[in-house]
CSV table of C-alpha atoms in Angstrom, one decimal:
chain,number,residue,atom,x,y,z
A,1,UNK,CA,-135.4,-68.5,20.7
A,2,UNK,CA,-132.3,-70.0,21.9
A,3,UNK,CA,-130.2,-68.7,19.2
A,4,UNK,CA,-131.5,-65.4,19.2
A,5,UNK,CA,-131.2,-64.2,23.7
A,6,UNK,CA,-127.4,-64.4,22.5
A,7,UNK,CA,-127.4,-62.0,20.0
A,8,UNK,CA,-129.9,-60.4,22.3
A,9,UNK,CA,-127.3,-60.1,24.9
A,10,UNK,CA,-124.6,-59.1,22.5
A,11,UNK,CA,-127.1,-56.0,20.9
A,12,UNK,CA,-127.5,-55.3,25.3
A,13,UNK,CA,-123.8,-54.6,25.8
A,14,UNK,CA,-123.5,-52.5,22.7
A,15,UNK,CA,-126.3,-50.1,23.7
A,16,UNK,CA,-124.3,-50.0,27.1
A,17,UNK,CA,-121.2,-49.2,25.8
A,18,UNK,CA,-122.7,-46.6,23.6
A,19,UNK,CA,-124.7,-45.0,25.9
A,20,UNK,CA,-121.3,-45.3,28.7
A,21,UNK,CA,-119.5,-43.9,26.1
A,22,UNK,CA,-121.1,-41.3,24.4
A,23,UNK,CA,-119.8,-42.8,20.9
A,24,UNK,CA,-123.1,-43.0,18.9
A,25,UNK,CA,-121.3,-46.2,17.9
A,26,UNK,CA,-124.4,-48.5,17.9
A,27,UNK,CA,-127.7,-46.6,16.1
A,28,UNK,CA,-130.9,-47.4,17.0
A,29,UNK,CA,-131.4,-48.1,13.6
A,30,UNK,CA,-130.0,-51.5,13.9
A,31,UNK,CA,-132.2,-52.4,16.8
A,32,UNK,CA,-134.9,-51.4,14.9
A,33,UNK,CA,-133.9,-53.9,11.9
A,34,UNK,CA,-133.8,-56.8,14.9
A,35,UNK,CA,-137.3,-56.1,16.6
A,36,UNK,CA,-138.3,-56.2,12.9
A,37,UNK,CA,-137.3,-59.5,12.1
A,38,UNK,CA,-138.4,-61.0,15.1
A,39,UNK,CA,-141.9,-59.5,14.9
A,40,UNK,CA,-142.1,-60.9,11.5
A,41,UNK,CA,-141.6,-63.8,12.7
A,42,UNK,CA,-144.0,-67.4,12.2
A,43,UNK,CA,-142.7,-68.7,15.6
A,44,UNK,CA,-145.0,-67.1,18.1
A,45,UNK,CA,-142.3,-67.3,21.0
A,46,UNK,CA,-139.8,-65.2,19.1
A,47,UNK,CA,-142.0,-62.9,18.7
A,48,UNK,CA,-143.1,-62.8,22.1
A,49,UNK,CA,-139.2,-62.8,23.3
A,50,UNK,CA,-138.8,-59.8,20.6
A,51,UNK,CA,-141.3,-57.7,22.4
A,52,UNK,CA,-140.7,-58.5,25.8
A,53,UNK,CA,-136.7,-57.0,25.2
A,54,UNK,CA,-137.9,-53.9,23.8
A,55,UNK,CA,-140.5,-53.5,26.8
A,56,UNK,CA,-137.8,-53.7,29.1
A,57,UNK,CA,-135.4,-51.8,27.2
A,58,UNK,CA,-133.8,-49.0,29.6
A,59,UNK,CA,-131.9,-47.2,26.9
A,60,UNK,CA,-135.4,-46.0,25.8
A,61,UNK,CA,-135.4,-43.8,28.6
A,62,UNK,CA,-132.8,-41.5,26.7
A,63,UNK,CA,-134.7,-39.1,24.2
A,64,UNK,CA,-132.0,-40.0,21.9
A,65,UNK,CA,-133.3,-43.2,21.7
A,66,UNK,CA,-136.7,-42.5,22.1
A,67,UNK,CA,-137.5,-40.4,19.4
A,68,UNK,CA,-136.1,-42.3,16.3
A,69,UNK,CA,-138.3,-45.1,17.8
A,70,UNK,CA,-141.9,-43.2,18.0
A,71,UNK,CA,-142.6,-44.2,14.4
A,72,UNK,CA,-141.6,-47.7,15.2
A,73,UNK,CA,-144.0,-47.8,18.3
A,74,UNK,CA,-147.0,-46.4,16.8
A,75,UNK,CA,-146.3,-48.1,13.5
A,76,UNK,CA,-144.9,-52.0,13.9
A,77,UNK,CA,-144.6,-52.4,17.4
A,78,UNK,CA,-148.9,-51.4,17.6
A,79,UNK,CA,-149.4,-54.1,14.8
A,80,UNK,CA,-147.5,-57.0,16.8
A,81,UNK,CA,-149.3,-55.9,20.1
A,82,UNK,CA,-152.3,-56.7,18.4
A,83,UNK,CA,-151.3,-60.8,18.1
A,84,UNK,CA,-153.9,-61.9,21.4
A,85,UNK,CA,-151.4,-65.3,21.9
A,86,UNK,CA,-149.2,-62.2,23.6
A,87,UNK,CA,-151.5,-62.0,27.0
A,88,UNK,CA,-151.5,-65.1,27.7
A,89,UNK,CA,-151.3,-66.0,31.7
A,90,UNK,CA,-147.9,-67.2,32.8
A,91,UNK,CA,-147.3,-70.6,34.9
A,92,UNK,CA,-148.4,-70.2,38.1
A,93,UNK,CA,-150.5,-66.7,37.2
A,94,UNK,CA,-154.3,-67.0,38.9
A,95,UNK,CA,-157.6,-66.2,37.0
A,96,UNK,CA,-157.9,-62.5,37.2
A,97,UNK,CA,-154.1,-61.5,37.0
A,98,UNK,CA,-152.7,-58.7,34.7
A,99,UNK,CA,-150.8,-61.0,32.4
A,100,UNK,CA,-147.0,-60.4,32.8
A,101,UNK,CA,-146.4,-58.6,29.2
A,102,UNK,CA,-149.4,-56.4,30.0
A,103,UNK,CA,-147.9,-55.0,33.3
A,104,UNK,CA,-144.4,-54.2,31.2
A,105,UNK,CA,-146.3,-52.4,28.6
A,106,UNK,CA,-148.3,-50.3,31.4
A,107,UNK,CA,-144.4,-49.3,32.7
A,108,UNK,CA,-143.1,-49.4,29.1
A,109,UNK,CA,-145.3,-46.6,27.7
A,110,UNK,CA,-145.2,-44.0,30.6
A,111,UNK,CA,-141.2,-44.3,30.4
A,112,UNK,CA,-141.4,-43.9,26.5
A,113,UNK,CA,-143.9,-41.0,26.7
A,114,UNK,CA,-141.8,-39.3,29.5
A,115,UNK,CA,-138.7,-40.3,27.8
A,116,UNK,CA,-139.9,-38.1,24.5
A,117,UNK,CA,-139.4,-34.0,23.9
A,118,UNK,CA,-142.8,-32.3,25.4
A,119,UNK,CA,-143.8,-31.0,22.0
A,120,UNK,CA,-143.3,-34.7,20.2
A,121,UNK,CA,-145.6,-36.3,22.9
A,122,UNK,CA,-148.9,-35.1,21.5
A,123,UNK,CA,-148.5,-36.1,18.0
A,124,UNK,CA,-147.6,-39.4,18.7
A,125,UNK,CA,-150.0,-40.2,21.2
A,126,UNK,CA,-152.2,-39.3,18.5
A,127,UNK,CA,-150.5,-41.3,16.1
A,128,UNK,CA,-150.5,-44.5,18.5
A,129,UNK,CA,-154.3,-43.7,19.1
A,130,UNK,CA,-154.9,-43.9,15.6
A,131,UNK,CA,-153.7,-46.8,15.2
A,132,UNK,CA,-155.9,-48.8,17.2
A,133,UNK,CA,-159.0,-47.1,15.2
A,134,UNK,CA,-157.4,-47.9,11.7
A,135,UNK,CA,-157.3,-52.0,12.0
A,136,UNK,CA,-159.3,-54.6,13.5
A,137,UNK,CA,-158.1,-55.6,17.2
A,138,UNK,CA,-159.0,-58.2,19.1
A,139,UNK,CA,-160.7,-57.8,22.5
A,140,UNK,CA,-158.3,-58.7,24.8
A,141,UNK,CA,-155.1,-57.2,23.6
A,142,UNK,CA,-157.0,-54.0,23.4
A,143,UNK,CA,-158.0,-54.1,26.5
A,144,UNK,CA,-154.4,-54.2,28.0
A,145,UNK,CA,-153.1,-51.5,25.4
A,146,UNK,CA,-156.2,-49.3,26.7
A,147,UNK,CA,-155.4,-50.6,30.5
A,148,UNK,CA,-152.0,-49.2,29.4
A,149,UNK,CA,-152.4,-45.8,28.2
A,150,UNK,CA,-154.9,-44.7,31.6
A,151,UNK,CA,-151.5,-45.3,33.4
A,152,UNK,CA,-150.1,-41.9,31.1
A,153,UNK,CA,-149.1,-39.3,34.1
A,154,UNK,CA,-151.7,-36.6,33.4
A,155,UNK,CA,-151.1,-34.2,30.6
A,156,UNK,CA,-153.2,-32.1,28.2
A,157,UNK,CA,-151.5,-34.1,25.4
A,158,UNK,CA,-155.0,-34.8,23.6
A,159,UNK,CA,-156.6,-31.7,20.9
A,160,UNK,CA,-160.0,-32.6,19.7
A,161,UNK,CA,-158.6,-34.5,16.7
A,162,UNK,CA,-157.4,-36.9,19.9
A,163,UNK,CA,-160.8,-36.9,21.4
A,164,UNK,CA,-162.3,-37.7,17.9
A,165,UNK,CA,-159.5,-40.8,17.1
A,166,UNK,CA,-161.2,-41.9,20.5
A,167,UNK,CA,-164.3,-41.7,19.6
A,168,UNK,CA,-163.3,-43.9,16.3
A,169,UNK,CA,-161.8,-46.3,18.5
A,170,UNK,CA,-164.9,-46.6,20.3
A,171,UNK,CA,-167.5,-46.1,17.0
A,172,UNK,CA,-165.6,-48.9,15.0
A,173,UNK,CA,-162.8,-51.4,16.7
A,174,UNK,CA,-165.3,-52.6,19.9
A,175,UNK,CA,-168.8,-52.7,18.0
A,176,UNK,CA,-168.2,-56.3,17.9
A,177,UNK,CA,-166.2,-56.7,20.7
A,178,UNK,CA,-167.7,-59.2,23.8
A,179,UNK,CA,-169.8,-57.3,26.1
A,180,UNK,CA,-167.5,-57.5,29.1
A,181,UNK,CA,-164.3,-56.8,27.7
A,182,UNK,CA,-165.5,-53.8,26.0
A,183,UNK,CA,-166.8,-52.3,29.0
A,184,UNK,CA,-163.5,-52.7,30.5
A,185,UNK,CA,-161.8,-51.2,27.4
A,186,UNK,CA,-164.3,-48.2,27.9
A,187,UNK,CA,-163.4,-47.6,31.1
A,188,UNK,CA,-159.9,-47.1,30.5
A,189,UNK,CA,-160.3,-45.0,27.3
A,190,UNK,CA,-162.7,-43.0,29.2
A,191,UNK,CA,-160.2,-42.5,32.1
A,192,UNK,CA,-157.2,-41.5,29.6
A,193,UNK,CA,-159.6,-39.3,28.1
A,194,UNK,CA,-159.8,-37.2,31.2
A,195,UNK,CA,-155.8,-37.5,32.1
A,196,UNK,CA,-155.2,-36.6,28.7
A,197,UNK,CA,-156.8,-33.8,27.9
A,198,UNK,CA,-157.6,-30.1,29.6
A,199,UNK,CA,-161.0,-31.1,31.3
């Protein structure tokens, strides 16, 4: 980790200076090659470090960012999401506390989804909803990706091909899921059921 916030820092000031500048100097390309590597990654507090940058990355606020990194959110930033060693509580943190990563990933997602072109949002909501139907999850970082996506600001963004990846999420990830955590995770699938779609 130590040699990596440097380079880290470095990767900061060039997506400032691009941005600034209006250069397209640095392409999101090459930050997608970094995130990559780092989620890859045996040592678990790389990986952690790798995904709390790109949570609190700004730039992603600018569609130009945004949209060359939808298939990177729905595709390898899902999969690392899915490692449970990511929620754990930080120092300090009492029983019962939204672990620290899952409170940046409620803010990171409504910034990303508000951040992309109206017509992109649907499809890869869809996408990203797919993806937690298509792979075993664990209970508890599903929970906090579910907790995240009832935070969406309400929009029709869900067909019935949304409704239905849902109802996969529910039919085949939880069946095995502890009996608590589910019902949580239920709950907040239920409620971005009824933000997401035309009631």
């Amino acid at each position: 980790v130590h040699v990596v916030r440097p380079v880290l820092n470095r990767i900061d000031t060039l997506i400032q200076a691009t941005v600034t500048d209006g250069s397209g100097l640095f392409h999101p390309s090459w930050l997608l090659c970094v995130y990559q590597r780092m989620f890859h990654s045996e040592n678990k507090s790389l990986m952690r470090e790798g995904v709390c940058h790109l949570l609190e990355l700004q730039v992603l606020q600018q569609q130009d960012f945004a949209v060359p990194f939808s298939q990177f959110v729905v595709g390898s930033f899902m999969n690392v999401l899915s490692e449970t060693s990511l929620f754990c509580r930080s120092p300090g943190q009492s029983v019962g506390d939204c672990p620290e990563l899952a409170v940046k990933l409620q803010v990171f997602l409504v910034t990303f989804f508000t951040s992309l072109p109206s017509e992109d949002r649907g499809c890869v909501l869809l996408q990203l909803i797919q993806q937690l139907g298509c792979k075993h999850w664990c209970a508890v970082p599903l929970l906090f990706v579910c907790q995240a996506l009832s935070k969406l600001p309400p929009s029709p963004l869900l067909r019935l091909s949304g409704l239905s990846a849902l109802r996969e999420v529910l039919r085949c990830t939880m069946i095995t899921h502890q009996v608590l955590l589910r019902g949580a995770a239920q709950c907040f699938l239920l409620n971005s059921a009824l933000r997401l779609t035309d009631v």
